[in-house]
PDB file of C-alpha atoms in Angstrom:
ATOM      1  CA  UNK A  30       0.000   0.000   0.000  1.00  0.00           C
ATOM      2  CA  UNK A  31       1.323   3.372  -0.451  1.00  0.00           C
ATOM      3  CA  UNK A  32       1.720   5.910   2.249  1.00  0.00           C
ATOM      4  CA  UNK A  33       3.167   9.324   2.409  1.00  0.00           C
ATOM      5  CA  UNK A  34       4.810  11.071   5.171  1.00  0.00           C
ATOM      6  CA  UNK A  35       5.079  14.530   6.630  1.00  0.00           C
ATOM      7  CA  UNK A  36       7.540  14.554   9.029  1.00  0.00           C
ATOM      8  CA  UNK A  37       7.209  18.575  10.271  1.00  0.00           C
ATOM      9  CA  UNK A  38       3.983  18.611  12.121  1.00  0.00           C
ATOM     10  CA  UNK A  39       4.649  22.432  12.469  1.00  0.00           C
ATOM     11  CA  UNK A  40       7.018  24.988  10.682  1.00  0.00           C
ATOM     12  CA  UNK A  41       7.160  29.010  11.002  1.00  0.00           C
ATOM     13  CA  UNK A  42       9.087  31.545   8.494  1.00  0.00           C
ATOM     14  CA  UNK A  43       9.122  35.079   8.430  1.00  0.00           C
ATOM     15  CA  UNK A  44       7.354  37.071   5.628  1.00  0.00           C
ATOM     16  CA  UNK A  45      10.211  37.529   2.767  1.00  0.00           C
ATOM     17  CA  UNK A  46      11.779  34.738   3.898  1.00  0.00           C
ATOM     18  CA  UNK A  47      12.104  31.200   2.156  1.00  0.00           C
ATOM     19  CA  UNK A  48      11.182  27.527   3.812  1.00  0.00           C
ATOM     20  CA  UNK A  49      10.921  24.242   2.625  1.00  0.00           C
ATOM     21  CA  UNK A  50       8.067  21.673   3.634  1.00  0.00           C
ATOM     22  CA  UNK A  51       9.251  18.039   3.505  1.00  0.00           C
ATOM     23  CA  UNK A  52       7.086  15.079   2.105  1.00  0.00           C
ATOM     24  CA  UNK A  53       8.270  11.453   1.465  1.00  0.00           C
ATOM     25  CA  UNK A  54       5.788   8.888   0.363  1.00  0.00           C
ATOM     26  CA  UNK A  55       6.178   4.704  -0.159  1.00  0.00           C
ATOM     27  CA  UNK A  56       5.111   3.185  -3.775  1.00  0.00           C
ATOM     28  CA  UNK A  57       6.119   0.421  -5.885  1.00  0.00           C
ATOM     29  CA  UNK A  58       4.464   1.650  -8.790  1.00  0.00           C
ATOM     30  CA  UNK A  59       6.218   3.775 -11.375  1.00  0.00           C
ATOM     31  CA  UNK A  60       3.224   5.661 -12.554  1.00  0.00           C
ATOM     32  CA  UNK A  61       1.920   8.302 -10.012  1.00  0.00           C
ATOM     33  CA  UNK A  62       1.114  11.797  -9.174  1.00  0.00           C
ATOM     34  CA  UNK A  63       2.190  14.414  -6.148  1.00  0.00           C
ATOM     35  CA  UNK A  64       0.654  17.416  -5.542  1.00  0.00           C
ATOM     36  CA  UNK A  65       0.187  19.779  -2.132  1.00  0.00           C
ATOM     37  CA  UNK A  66      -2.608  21.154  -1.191  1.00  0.00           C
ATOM     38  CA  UNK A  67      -2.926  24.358   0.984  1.00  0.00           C
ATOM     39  CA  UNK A  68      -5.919  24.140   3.626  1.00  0.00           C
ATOM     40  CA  UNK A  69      -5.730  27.672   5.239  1.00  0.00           C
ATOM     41  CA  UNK A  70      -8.178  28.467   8.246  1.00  0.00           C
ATOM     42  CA  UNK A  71     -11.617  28.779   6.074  1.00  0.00           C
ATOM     43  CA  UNK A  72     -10.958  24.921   5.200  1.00  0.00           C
ATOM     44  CA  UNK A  73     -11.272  25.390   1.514  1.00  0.00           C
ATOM     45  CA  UNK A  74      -8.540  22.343  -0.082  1.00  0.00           C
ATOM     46  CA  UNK A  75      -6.585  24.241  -2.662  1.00  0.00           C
ATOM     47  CA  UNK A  76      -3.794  22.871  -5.028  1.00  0.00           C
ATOM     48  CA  UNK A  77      -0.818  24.743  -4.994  1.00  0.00           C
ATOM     49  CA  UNK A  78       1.577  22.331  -7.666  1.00  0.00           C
ATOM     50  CA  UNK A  79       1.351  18.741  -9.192  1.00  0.00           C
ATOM     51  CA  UNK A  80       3.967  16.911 -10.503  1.00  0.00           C
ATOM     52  CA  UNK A  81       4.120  13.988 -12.851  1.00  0.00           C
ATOM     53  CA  UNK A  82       6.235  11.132 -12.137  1.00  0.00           C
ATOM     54  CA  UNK A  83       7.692  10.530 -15.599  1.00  0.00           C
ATOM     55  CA  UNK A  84       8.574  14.273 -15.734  1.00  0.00           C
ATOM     56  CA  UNK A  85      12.616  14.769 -14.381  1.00  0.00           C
ATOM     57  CA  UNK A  86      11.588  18.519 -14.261  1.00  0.00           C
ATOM     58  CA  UNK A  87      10.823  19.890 -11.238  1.00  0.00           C
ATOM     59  CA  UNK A  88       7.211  21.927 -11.260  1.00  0.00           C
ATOM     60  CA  UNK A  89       6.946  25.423 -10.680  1.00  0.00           C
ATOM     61  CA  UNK A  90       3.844  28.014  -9.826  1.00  0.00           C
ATOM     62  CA  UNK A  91       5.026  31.308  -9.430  1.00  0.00           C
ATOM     63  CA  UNK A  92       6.886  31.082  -5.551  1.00  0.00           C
ATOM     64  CA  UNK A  93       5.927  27.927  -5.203  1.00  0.00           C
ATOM     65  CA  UNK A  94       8.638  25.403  -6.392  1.00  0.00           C
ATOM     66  CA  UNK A  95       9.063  21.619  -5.312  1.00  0.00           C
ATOM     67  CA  UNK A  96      12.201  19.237  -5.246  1.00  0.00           C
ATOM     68  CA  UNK A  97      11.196  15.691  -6.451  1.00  0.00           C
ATOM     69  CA  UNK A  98      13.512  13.074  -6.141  1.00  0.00           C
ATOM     70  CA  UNK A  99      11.948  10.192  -7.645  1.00  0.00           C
ATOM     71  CA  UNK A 100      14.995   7.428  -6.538  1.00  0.00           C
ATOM     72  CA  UNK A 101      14.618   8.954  -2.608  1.00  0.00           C
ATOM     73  CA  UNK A 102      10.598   9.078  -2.799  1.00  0.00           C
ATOM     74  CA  UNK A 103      11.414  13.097  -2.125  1.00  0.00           C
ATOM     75  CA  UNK A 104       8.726  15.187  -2.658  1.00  0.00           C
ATOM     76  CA  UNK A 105       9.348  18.692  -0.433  1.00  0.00           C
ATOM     77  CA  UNK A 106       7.553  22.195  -1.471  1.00  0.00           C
ATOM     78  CA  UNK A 107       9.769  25.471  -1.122  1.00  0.00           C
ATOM     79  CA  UNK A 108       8.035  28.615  -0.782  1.00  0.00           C
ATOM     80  CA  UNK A 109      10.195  31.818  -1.304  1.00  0.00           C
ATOM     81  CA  UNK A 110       9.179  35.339  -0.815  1.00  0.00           C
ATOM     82  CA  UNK A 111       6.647  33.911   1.846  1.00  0.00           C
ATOM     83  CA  UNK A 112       3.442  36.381   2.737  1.00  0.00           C
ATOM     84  CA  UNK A 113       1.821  36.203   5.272  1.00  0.00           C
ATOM     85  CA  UNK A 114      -1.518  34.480   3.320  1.00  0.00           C
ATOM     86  CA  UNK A 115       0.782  31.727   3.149  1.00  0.00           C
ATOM     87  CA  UNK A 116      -0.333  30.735   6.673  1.00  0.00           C
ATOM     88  CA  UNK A 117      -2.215  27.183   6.105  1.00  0.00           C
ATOM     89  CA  UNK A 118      -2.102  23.717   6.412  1.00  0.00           C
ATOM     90  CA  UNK A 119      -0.069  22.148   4.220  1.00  0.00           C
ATOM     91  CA  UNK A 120      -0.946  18.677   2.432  1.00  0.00           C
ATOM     92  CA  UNK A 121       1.073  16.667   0.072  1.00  0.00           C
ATOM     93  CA  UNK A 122      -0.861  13.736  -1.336  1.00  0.00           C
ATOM     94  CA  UNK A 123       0.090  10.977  -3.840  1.00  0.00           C
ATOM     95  CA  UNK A 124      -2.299   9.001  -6.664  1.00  0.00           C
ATOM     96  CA  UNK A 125      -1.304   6.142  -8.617  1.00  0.00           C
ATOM     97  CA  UNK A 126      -1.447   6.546 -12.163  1.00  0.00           C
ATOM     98  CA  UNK A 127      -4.764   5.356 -12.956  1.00  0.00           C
ATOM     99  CA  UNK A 128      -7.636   7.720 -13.557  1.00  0.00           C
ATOM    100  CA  UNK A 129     -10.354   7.777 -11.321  1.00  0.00           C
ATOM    101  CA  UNK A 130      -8.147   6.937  -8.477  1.00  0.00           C
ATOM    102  CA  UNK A 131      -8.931   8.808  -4.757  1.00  0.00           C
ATOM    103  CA  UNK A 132      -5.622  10.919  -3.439  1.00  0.00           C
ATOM    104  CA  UNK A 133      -3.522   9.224  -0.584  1.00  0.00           C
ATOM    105  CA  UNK A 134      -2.468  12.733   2.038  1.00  0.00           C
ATOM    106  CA  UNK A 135       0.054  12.837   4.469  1.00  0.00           C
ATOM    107  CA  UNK A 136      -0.967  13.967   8.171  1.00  0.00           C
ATOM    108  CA  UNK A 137       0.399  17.958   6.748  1.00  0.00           C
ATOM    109  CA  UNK A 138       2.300  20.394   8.227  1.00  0.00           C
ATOM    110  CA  UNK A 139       1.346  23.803  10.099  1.00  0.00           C
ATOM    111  CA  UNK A 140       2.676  26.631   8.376  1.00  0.00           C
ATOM    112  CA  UNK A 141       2.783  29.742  10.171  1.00  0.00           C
ATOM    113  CA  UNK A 142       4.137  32.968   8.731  1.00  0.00           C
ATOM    114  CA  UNK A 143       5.424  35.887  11.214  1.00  0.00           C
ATOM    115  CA  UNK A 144       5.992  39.720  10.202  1.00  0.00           C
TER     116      UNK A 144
ATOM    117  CA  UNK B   5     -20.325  27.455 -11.912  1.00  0.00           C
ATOM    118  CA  UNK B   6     -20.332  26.695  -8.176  1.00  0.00           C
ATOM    119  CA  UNK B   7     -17.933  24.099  -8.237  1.00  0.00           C
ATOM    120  CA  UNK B   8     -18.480  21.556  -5.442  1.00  0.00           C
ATOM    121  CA  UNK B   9     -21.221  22.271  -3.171  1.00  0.00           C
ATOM    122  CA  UNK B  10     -22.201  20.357  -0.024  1.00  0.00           C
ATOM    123  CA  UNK B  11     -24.619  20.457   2.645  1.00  0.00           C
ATOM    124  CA  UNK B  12     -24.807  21.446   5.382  1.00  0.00           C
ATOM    125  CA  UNK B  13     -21.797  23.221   6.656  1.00  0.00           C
ATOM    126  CA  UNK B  14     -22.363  22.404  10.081  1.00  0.00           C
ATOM    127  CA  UNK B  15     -24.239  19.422  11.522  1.00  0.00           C
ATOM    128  CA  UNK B  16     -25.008  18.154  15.494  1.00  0.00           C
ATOM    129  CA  UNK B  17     -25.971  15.031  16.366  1.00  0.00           C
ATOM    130  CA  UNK B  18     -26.625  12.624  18.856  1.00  0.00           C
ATOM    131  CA  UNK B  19     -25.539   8.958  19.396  1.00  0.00           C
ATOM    132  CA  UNK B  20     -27.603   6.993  17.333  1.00  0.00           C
ATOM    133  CA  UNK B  21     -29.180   9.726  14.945  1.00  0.00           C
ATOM    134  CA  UNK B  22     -29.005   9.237  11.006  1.00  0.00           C
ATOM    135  CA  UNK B  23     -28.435  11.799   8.527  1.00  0.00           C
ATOM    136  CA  UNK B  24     -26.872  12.206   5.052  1.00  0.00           C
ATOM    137  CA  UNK B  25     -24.792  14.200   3.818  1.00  0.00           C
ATOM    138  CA  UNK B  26     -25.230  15.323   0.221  1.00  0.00           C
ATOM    139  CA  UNK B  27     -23.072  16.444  -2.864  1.00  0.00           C
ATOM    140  CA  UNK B  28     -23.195  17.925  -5.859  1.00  0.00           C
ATOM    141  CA  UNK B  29     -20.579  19.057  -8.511  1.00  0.00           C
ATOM    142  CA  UNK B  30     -21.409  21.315 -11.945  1.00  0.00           C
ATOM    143  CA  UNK B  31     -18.457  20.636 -13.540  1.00  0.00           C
ATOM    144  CA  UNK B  32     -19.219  17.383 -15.633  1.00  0.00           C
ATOM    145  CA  UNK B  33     -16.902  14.931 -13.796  1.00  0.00           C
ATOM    146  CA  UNK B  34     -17.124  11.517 -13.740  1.00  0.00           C
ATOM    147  CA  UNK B  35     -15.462  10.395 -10.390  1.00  0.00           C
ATOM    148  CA  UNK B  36     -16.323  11.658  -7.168  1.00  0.00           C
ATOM    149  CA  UNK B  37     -15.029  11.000  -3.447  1.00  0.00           C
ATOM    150  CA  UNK B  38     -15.771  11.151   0.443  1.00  0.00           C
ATOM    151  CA  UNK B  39     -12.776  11.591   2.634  1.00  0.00           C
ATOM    152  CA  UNK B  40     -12.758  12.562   6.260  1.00  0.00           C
ATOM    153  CA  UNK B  41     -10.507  14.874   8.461  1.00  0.00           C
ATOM    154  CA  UNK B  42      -9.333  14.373  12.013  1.00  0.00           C
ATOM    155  CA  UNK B  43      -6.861  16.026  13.489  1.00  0.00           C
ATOM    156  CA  UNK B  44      -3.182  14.924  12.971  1.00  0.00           C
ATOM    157  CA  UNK B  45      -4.374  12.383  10.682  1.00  0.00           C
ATOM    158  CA  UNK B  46      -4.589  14.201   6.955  1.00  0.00           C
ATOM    159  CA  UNK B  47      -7.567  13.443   4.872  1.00  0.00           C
ATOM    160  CA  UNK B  48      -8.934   9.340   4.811  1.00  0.00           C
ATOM    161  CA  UNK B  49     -10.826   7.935   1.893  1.00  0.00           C
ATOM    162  CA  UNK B  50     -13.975   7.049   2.988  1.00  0.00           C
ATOM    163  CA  UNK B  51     -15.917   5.761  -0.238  1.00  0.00           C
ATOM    164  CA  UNK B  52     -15.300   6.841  -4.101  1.00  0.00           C
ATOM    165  CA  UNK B  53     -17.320   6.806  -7.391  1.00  0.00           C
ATOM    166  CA  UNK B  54     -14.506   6.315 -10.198  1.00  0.00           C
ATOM    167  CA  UNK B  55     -17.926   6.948 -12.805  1.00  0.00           C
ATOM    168  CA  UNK B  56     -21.737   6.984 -12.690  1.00  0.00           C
ATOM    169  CA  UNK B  57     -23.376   3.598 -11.505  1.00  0.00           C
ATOM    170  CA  UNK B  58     -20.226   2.304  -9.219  1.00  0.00           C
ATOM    171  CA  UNK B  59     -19.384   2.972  -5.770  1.00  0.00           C
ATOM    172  CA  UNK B  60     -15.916   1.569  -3.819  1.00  0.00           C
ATOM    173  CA  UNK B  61     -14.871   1.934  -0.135  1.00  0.00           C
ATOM    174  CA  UNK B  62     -11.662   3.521   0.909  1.00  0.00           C
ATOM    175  CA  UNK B  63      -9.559   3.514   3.841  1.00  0.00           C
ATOM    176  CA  UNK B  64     -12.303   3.984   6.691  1.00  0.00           C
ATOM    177  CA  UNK B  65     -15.798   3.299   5.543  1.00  0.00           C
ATOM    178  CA  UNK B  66     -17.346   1.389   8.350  1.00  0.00           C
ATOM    179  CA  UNK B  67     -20.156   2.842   9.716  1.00  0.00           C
ATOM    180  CA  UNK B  68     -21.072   4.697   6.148  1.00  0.00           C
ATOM    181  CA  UNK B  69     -22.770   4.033   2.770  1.00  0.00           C
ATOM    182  CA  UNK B  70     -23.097   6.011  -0.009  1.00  0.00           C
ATOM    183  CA  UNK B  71     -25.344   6.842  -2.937  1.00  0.00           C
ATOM    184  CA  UNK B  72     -23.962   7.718  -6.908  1.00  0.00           C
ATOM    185  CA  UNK B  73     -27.643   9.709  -7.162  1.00  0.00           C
ATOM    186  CA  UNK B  74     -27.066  10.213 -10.934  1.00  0.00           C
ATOM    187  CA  UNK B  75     -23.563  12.037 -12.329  1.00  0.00           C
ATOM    188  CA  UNK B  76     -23.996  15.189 -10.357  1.00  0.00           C
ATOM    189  CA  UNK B  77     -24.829  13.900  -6.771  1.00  0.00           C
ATOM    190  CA  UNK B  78     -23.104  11.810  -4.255  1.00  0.00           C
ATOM    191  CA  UNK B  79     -24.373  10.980  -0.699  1.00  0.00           C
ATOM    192  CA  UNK B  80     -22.702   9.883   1.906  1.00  0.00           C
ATOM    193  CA  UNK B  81     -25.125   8.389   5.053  1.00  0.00           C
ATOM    194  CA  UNK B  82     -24.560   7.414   8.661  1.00  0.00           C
ATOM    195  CA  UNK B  83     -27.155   5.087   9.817  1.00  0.00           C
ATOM    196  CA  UNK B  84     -26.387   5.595  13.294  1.00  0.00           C
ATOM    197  CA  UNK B  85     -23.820   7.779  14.603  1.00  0.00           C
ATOM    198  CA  UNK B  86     -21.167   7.263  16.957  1.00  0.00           C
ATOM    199  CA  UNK B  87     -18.876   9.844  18.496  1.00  0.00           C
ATOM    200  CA  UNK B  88     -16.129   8.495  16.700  1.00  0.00           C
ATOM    201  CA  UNK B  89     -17.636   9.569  13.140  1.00  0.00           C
ATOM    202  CA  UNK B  90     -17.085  13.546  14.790  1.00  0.00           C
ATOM    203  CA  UNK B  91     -14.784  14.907  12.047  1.00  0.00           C
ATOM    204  CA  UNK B  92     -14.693  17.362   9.043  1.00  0.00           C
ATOM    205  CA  UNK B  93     -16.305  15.885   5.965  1.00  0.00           C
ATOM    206  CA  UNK B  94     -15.220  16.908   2.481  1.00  0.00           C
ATOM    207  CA  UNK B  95     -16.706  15.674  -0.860  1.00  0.00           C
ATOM    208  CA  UNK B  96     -14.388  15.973  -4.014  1.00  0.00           C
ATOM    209  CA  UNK B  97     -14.498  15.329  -7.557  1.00  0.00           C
ATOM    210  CA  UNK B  98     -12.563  14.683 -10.912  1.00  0.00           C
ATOM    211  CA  UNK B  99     -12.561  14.314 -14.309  1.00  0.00           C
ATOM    212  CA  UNK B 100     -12.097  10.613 -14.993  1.00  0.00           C
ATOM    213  CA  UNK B 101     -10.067  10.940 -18.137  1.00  0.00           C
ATOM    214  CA  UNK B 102      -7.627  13.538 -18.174  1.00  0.00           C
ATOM    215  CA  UNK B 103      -4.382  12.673 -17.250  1.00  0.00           C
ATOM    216  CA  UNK B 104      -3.773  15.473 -14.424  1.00  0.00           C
ATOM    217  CA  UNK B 105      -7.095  14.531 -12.688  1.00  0.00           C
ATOM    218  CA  UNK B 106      -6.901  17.267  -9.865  1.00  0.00           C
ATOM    219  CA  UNK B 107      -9.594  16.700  -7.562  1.00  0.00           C
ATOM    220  CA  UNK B 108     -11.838  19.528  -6.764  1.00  0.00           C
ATOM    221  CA  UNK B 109     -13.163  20.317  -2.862  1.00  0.00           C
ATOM    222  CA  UNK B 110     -16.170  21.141  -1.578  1.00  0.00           C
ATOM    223  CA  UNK B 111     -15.933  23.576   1.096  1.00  0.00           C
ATOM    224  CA  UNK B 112     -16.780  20.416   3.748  1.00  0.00           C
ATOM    225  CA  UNK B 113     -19.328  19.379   6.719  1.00  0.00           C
ATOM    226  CA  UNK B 114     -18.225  19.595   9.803  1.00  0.00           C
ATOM    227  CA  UNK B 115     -20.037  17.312  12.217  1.00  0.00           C
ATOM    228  CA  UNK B 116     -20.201  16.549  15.824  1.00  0.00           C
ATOM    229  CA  UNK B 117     -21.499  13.684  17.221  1.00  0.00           C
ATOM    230  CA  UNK B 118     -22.558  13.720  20.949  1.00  0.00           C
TER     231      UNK B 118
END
């Protein structure tokens, strides 16, 4: 079964300032999906990035980047420039290849953002 | 376009009570999903509909059932609730055949069971 892992129950940056949220997951198959969701306190899910396995190109959304290394199951989200509406809940999620497949979440990570 | 809707937003109930919990997405897609949210545990799969006329459970779906209504609707029931099933209930859906398949959120039920 696959499983993915957030390891930082709780992080804090300051506005301007860069951090990295850390995600590994557990999978045997080759054809999958990541993404991270954002849940900030109104509990609306929102995607932030998605990345395709067979891509070796690391995604990008404006300040939002992510580091995926496929060999190390690595899957962390960097957020530079951080504002302060970048206070949320962070989710990173996995989904096997197949359509019509649910999304597998890690437990996510408090991100709080200080002036 | 509204998206995902679901209601209610906000639900009490006591031991042994039934209610459902309904659904509904405008956007045309094929799959749809119940997950629940407890804290420190992420988001569980609960039941899915991978297309109109099936239904499959998840991780956690005892004490559930569900109902593919037609392509827009998707119910999810408790037939008698137990404290346990207090959580934060969020209905999602996708389109079955493009390759991204980002899943879509309602804004979610949260319920309390007493």
């Amino acid at each position: 079964a696959q499983t993915v892992t957030q390891s930082q129950p709780e992080m804090s940056v300051q506005e301007a300032e860069t951090v990295t949220l850390s995600c590994t997951y557990d999978t045997s198959e080759s054809d999958y999906y990541l993404f991270w969701y954002k849940q900030p306190p109104s509990r609306q899910m929102i995607l932030v990035i998605r990345q395709e396995a067979y891509k070796q190109q690391n995604a990008t959304e404006n300040r939002f980047s992510v580091n995926f290394q496929k060999a190390a199951k690595s899957f962390s989200l960097k957020i530079s420039d951080s504002q302060l509406g970048d206070a949320a809940m962070y989710f990173c999620a996995y989904r096997r290849g197949q359509a019509g497949t649910a999304l597998i979440f890690g437990k996510g990570t408090t991100l709080s953002v200080s002036s | 376009n509204a998206g995902v809707t679901q209601t209610p937003k906000f639900q009490v109930l006591k031991t042994g009570q039934s209610m459902t919990l309904q659904c509904a997405q405008d956007m045309n897609h094929n799959s749809m999903y119940w997950y629940r949210q407890d804290p420190g545990m992420g988001l569980r799969l609960i039941y899915y509909s991978a297309s109109e006329g099936t239904t499959d459970k998840g991780e956690v779906p005892n004490g559930y059932n569900v109902s593919r209504l037609n392509k827009r609707e998707f119910s999810l029931r408790l037939e008698s609730a137990a404290p346990s099933q207090t959580s934060v209930y969020f209905c999602a859906s996708s389109e079955l055949r493009e390759w991204n398949n980002e899943q879509f959120f309602g804004p979610g039920t949260r319920l309390t069971v007493l």
